[in-house]
mmCIF file of C-alpha atoms and ligand atoms in Angstrom:
data_model
loop_
_atom_site.group_PDB
_atom_site.id
_atom_site.type_symbol
_atom_site.label_atom_id
_atom_site.label_comp_id
_atom_site.label_asym_id
_atom_site.label_seq_id
_atom_site.Cartn_x
_atom_site.Cartn_y
_atom_site.Cartn_z
ATOM 1 C CA MET A 14 14.768 18.359 -6.454
ATOM 2 C CA THR A 15 16.382 16.847 -9.521
ATOM 3 C CA SER A 16 13.596 14.551 -10.713
ATOM 4 C CA THR A 17 11.799 15.218 -13.952
ATOM 5 C CA ALA A 18 8.019 15.473 -13.891
ATOM 6 C CA THR A 19 7.516 11.885 -14.961
ATOM 7 C CA GLY A 20 4.475 10.236 -13.455
ATOM 8 C CA LEU A 21 4.983 7.027 -11.516
ATOM 9 C CA VAL A 22 2.899 4.581 -9.537
ATOM 10 C CA VAL A 23 4.689 3.454 -6.361
ATOM 11 C CA VAL A 24 3.235 0.518 -4.489
ATOM 12 C CA ILE A 25 4.212 0.203 -0.850
ATOM 13 C CA ALA A 26 3.226 -3.278 0.262
ATOM 14 C CA GLY A 27 4.182 -5.451 3.184
ATOM 15 C CA PRO A 28 2.521 -7.067 6.171
ATOM 16 C CA SER A 29 0.095 -5.196 8.378
ATOM 17 C CA GLY A 30 2.057 -3.494 11.185
ATOM 18 C CA VAL A 31 5.318 -3.162 9.226
ATOM 19 C CA GLY A 32 5.007 0.633 9.182
ATOM 20 C CA LYS A 33 3.827 1.276 5.617
ATOM 21 C CA GLY A 34 1.863 4.360 6.688
ATOM 22 C CA THR A 35 4.773 5.925 8.549
ATOM 23 C CA VAL A 36 7.134 5.256 5.660
ATOM 24 C CA HIS A 37 4.914 6.629 2.901
ATOM 25 C CA ARG A 38 3.910 9.689 4.934
ATOM 26 C CA SER A 39 7.613 10.533 5.332
ATOM 27 C CA VAL A 40 8.312 9.800 1.662
ATOM 28 C CA ARG A 41 5.422 11.996 0.550
ATOM 29 C CA ALA A 42 6.535 14.821 2.850
ATOM 30 C CA ARG A 43 9.788 14.879 0.876
ATOM 31 C CA LEU A 44 8.098 14.709 -2.551
ATOM 32 C CA PRO A 45 5.827 17.707 -3.113
ATOM 33 C CA ASP A 46 4.489 16.295 -6.393
ATOM 34 C CA SER A 47 3.303 13.040 -4.813
ATOM 35 C CA ALA A 48 -0.201 11.953 -3.867
ATOM 36 C CA LEU A 49 -1.724 9.079 -1.920
ATOM 37 C CA SER A 50 -4.384 6.938 -3.569
ATOM 38 C CA VAL A 51 -7.477 6.720 -1.329
ATOM 39 C CA SER A 52 -8.817 3.166 -1.358
ATOM 40 C CA VAL A 53 -12.369 1.922 -1.000
ATOM 41 C CA THR A 54 -13.036 -0.687 1.676
ATOM 42 C CA THR A 55 -15.845 -2.621 3.285
ATOM 43 C CA ARG A 56 -13.975 -2.558 6.623
ATOM 44 C CA PRO A 57 -15.750 -0.442 9.243
ATOM 45 C CA PRO A 58 -13.951 2.825 10.054
ATOM 46 C CA ARG A 59 -11.686 2.978 13.116
ATOM 47 C CA PRO A 60 -12.485 5.796 15.559
ATOM 48 C CA ASP A 61 -9.770 8.110 14.205
ATOM 49 C CA GLU A 62 -10.506 7.501 10.522
ATOM 50 C CA GLU A 63 -12.321 9.895 8.228
ATOM 51 C CA ASP A 64 -14.399 8.868 5.225
ATOM 52 C CA GLY A 65 -12.844 10.124 1.994
ATOM 53 C CA VAL A 66 -9.489 10.813 3.671
ATOM 54 C CA ASP A 67 -8.248 7.480 5.068
ATOM 55 C CA TYR A 68 -10.577 5.365 2.944
ATOM 56 C CA ARG A 69 -13.918 5.591 1.226
ATOM 57 C CA PHE A 70 -15.988 3.306 3.451
ATOM 58 C CA VAL A 71 -18.624 1.435 1.461
ATOM 59 C CA ASP A 72 -20.890 -1.600 1.869
ATOM 60 C CA ARG A 73 -20.320 -4.851 -0.035
ATOM 61 C CA PRO A 74 -22.943 -4.241 -2.763
ATOM 62 C CA THR A 75 -21.395 -0.843 -3.522
ATOM 63 C CA PHE A 76 -17.907 -2.371 -3.659
ATOM 64 C CA GLU A 77 -19.088 -5.228 -5.893
ATOM 65 C CA ALA A 78 -20.770 -2.766 -8.258
ATOM 66 C CA MET A 79 -17.436 -0.925 -8.584
ATOM 67 C CA VAL A 80 -15.710 -4.229 -9.422
ATOM 68 C CA ASP A 81 -18.402 -5.053 -12.020
ATOM 69 C CA ARG A 82 -18.060 -1.633 -13.670
ATOM 70 C CA GLY A 83 -14.273 -2.041 -13.875
ATOM 71 C CA ASP A 84 -13.756 1.014 -11.664
ATOM 72 C CA LEU A 85 -10.932 -0.586 -9.672
ATOM 73 C CA LEU A 86 -7.303 -0.850 -10.771
ATOM 74 C CA GLU A 87 -6.932 -3.756 -8.339
ATOM 75 C CA TRP A 88 -8.823 -5.214 -5.416
ATOM 76 C CA ALA A 89 -8.454 -8.004 -2.879
ATOM 77 C CA GLU A 90 -10.080 -9.605 0.116
ATOM 78 C CA TYR A 91 -7.912 -9.208 3.198
ATOM 79 C CA THR A 92 -8.761 -10.755 6.600
ATOM 80 C CA GLY A 93 -12.465 -10.769 5.741
ATOM 81 C CA ASN A 94 -12.858 -7.310 4.193
ATOM 82 C CA LEU A 95 -12.637 -6.022 0.627
ATOM 83 C CA TYR A 96 -10.136 -3.324 -0.338
ATOM 84 C CA GLY A 97 -9.602 -1.710 -3.747
ATOM 85 C CA THR A 98 -7.908 1.147 -5.602
ATOM 86 C CA PRO A 99 -10.108 3.403 -7.750
ATOM 87 C CA ARG A 100 -8.527 3.340 -11.211
ATOM 88 C CA GLN A 101 -9.258 6.747 -12.747
ATOM 89 C CA PRO A 102 -7.768 9.015 -10.058
ATOM 90 C CA VAL A 103 -4.487 7.072 -10.244
ATOM 91 C CA LEU A 104 -4.291 7.261 -14.043
ATOM 92 C CA ASP A 105 -5.164 10.993 -14.054
ATOM 93 C CA LEU A 106 -2.479 11.844 -11.486
ATOM 94 C CA VAL A 107 0.197 9.825 -13.292
ATOM 95 C CA ALA A 108 -0.728 11.516 -16.578
ATOM 96 C CA ARG A 109 -0.112 14.861 -14.809
ATOM 97 C CA GLY A 110 3.389 13.754 -13.830
ATOM 98 C CA ARG A 111 2.682 12.981 -10.180
ATOM 99 C CA VAL A 112 4.097 10.167 -8.044
ATOM 100 C CA VAL A 113 1.067 8.217 -6.847
ATOM 101 C CA VAL A 114 1.587 6.071 -3.752
ATOM 102 C CA LEU A 115 -0.565 2.989 -3.160
ATOM 103 C CA ASP A 116 -0.530 1.482 0.349
ATOM 104 C CA ILE A 117 -1.945 -1.972 -0.446
ATOM 105 C CA GLU A 118 -1.521 -5.647 0.354
ATOM 106 C CA VAL A 119 0.339 -8.232 -1.737
ATOM 107 C CA GLN A 120 -2.374 -9.671 -3.997
ATOM 108 C CA GLY A 121 -3.351 -6.161 -5.074
ATOM 109 C CA ALA A 122 0.277 -5.151 -5.620
ATOM 110 C CA LEU A 123 0.770 -8.020 -8.045
ATOM 111 C CA GLN A 124 -2.375 -7.025 -9.979
ATOM 112 C CA VAL A 125 -0.986 -3.483 -10.322
ATOM 113 C CA LYS A 126 2.277 -4.824 -11.762
ATOM 114 C CA ARG A 127 0.374 -6.877 -14.339
ATOM 115 C CA ARG A 128 -1.708 -3.869 -15.400
ATOM 116 C CA LEU A 129 0.964 -1.165 -15.070
ATOM 117 C CA PRO A 130 4.361 -2.827 -15.683
ATOM 118 C CA ASP A 131 6.217 0.481 -15.087
ATOM 119 C CA ALA A 132 4.948 0.691 -11.508
ATOM 120 C CA LEU A 133 7.609 0.481 -8.786
ATOM 121 C CA LEU A 134 6.757 -2.290 -6.319
ATOM 122 C CA VAL A 135 8.354 -1.902 -2.908
ATOM 123 C CA PHE A 136 7.957 -4.624 -0.314
ATOM 124 C CA LEU A 137 8.594 -3.524 3.259
ATOM 125 C CA VAL A 138 9.628 -6.227 5.718
ATOM 126 C CA PRO A 139 9.941 -6.009 9.491
ATOM 127 C CA PRO A 140 13.299 -6.775 11.139
ATOM 128 C CA SER A 141 11.594 -9.919 12.585
ATOM 129 C CA PHE A 142 8.156 -11.465 13.146
ATOM 130 C CA GLU A 143 8.549 -10.831 16.886
ATOM 131 C CA GLU A 144 8.952 -7.132 16.164
ATOM 132 C CA LEU A 145 5.922 -7.203 13.834
ATOM 133 C CA GLU A 146 3.773 -8.767 16.551
ATOM 134 C CA ARG A 147 4.987 -6.162 19.051
ATOM 135 C CA ARG A 148 4.079 -3.325 16.649
ATOM 136 C CA LEU A 149 0.645 -4.808 15.851
ATOM 137 C CA ARG A 150 -0.223 -5.239 19.527
ATOM 138 C CA GLY A 151 1.219 -1.840 20.457
ATOM 139 C CA ARG A 152 -0.990 -0.115 17.883
ATOM 140 C CA GLY A 153 -4.063 -1.372 19.761
ATOM 141 C CA THR A 154 -6.438 -1.162 16.789
ATOM 142 C CA GLU A 155 -7.224 -4.912 16.588
ATOM 143 C CA ASP A 156 -8.315 -7.477 19.164
ATOM 144 C CA ASP A 157 -6.259 -10.658 19.836
ATOM 145 C CA GLU A 158 -8.008 -12.714 17.187
ATOM 146 C CA ALA A 159 -7.566 -10.043 14.518
ATOM 147 C CA VAL A 160 -3.868 -9.671 15.439
ATOM 148 C CA ALA A 161 -3.407 -13.441 15.110
ATOM 149 C CA HIS A 162 -5.155 -13.390 11.712
ATOM 150 C CA ARG A 163 -2.940 -10.518 10.528
ATOM 151 C CA LEU A 164 0.203 -12.360 11.688
ATOM 152 C CA ARG A 165 -0.788 -15.516 9.779
ATOM 153 C CA THR A 166 -1.458 -13.399 6.693
ATOM 154 C CA ALA A 167 1.903 -11.645 7.198
ATOM 155 C CA ARG A 168 3.775 -14.957 6.942
ATOM 156 C CA GLN A 169 2.002 -15.747 3.647
ATOM 157 C CA GLU A 170 2.723 -12.237 2.343
ATOM 158 C CA VAL A 171 6.427 -12.322 3.211
ATOM 159 C CA ALA A 172 6.716 -15.580 1.266
ATOM 160 C CA GLN A 173 5.778 -13.639 -1.905
ATOM 161 C CA GLN A 174 8.419 -10.939 -1.634
ATOM 162 C CA GLU A 175 10.392 -12.201 -4.661
ATOM 163 C CA ALA A 176 7.652 -10.881 -6.953
ATOM 164 C CA PHE A 177 8.523 -7.294 -5.956
ATOM 165 C CA ASP A 178 11.045 -4.953 -7.592
ATOM 166 C CA VAL A 179 12.745 -4.376 -4.272
ATOM 167 C CA VAL A 180 12.575 -5.519 -0.647
ATOM 168 C CA VAL A 181 13.323 -2.883 1.987
ATOM 169 C CA VAL A 182 13.808 -3.700 5.683
ATOM 170 C CA ASN A 183 12.022 -1.210 7.913
ATOM 171 C CA ASP A 184 14.493 -1.311 10.792
ATOM 172 C CA ASP A 185 15.376 2.370 10.838
ATOM 173 C CA LEU A 186 12.757 4.829 9.518
ATOM 174 C CA ASP A 187 15.153 7.470 8.160
ATOM 175 C CA ARG A 188 17.306 4.967 6.324
ATOM 176 C CA CYS A 189 14.242 3.202 4.945
ATOM 177 C CA VAL A 190 12.758 6.505 3.674
ATOM 178 C CA GLU A 191 16.054 7.485 2.012
ATOM 179 C CA GLU A 192 16.182 4.119 0.274
ATOM 180 C CA VAL A 193 12.603 4.433 -1.031
ATOM 181 C CA LEU A 194 13.226 8.013 -2.224
ATOM 182 C CA ALA A 195 16.324 6.878 -4.140
ATOM 183 C CA LEU A 196 14.361 4.044 -5.752
ATOM 184 C CA ILE A 197 11.616 6.451 -6.830
ATOM 185 C CA GLU A 198 14.157 8.835 -8.320
ATOM 186 C CA GLU A 199 15.773 5.990 -10.252
ATOM 187 C CA ALA A 200 12.413 4.656 -11.501
ATOM 188 C CA ARG A 201 11.372 8.144 -12.667
ATOM 189 C CA ARG A 202 14.626 8.576 -14.557
ATOM 190 C CA ALA A 203 14.149 5.173 -16.209
ATOM 191 C CA ALA A 204 10.548 6.005 -17.113
ATOM 192 C CA ALA A 205 11.629 9.382 -18.550
ATOM 193 C CA ARG A 206 14.130 7.624 -20.834
ATOM 194 C CA SER A 207 11.654 5.013 -22.110
HETATM 195 P P1 5GP B 23 -6.094 -1.784 7.283
HETATM 196 O O1 5GP B 23 -7.365 -2.552 7.578
HETATM 197 O O2 5GP B 23 -5.059 -2.014 8.353
HETATM 198 O O3 5GP B 23 -6.338 -0.332 6.983
HETATM 199 O O4 5GP B 23 -5.487 -2.398 5.939
HETATM 200 C C1 5GP B 23 -5.297 -3.786 5.826
HETATM 201 C C2 5GP B 23 -4.448 -4.078 4.623
HETATM 202 O O5 5GP B 23 -5.145 -3.708 3.432
HETATM 203 C C3 5GP B 23 -3.136 -3.298 4.597
HETATM 204 O O6 5GP B 23 -2.104 -4.214 4.228
HETATM 205 C C4 5GP B 23 -3.357 -2.258 3.534
HETATM 206 O O7 5GP B 23 -2.137 -1.905 2.894
HETATM 207 C C5 5GP B 23 -4.257 -3.014 2.581
HETATM 208 N N1 5GP B 23 -5.019 -2.142 1.682
HETATM 209 C C6 5GP B 23 -5.465 -0.897 1.912
HETATM 210 N N2 5GP B 23 -6.084 -0.399 0.820
HETATM 211 C C7 5GP B 23 -5.997 -1.361 -0.132
HETATM 212 C C8 5GP B 23 -6.415 -1.441 -1.501
HETATM 213 O O8 5GP B 23 -6.980 -0.531 -2.087
HETATM 214 N N3 5GP B 23 -6.139 -2.595 -2.147
HETATM 215 C C9 5GP B 23 -5.507 -3.640 -1.573
HETATM 216 N N4 5GP B 23 -5.267 -4.706 -2.330
HETATM 217 N N5 5GP B 23 -5.081 -3.601 -0.295
HETATM 218 C C10 5GP B 23 -5.327 -2.477 0.415
#
């Protein structure tokens, strides 16, 4: 690996179902000094999710207390649930030269950019909305109403893509991962020079 040990926050945003998880898992597998930020959420856990690994699952009062204490780098309400990124773990990892990946939605991504202007904001888009709907339904984690809500939100999110540093089409996983890795490398080099 040629990158210097310059810490970087990388936000991977994009509509639900676009494949953010698959992309950042592949990116992180190629970057040994990377870490995933574990968010807090008021959403109930899905059957395959583990507390403290996929998310920290909390109730609303606990989440609101974290907001009041300023513990969150960003937070947002998304299709009826609250989601947020604990601030201190991200700052500590970046200070130690790690690439910290945040898998978050658009409102939160824009808050990160305001607070950490050096962060790299990647917006993943699906090849089409039809393909997004197919992926969301195929995943089988949401009922029809929740899928419809996520698709409406997706259209609003895609309309905000200009605010991101780069828009990457997730049509082919390998190509998409290579593109994100190259962007990270470039952003680390730029950060090392500044
Ligand atoms: P899901 O319920 O499918 O796990 O996540 C729903 C959406 O919330 C996804 O777009 C995901 O990227 C986003 N999300 C997850 N964690 C956070 C977070 O900490 N902050 C924000 N703003 N969005 C998050």
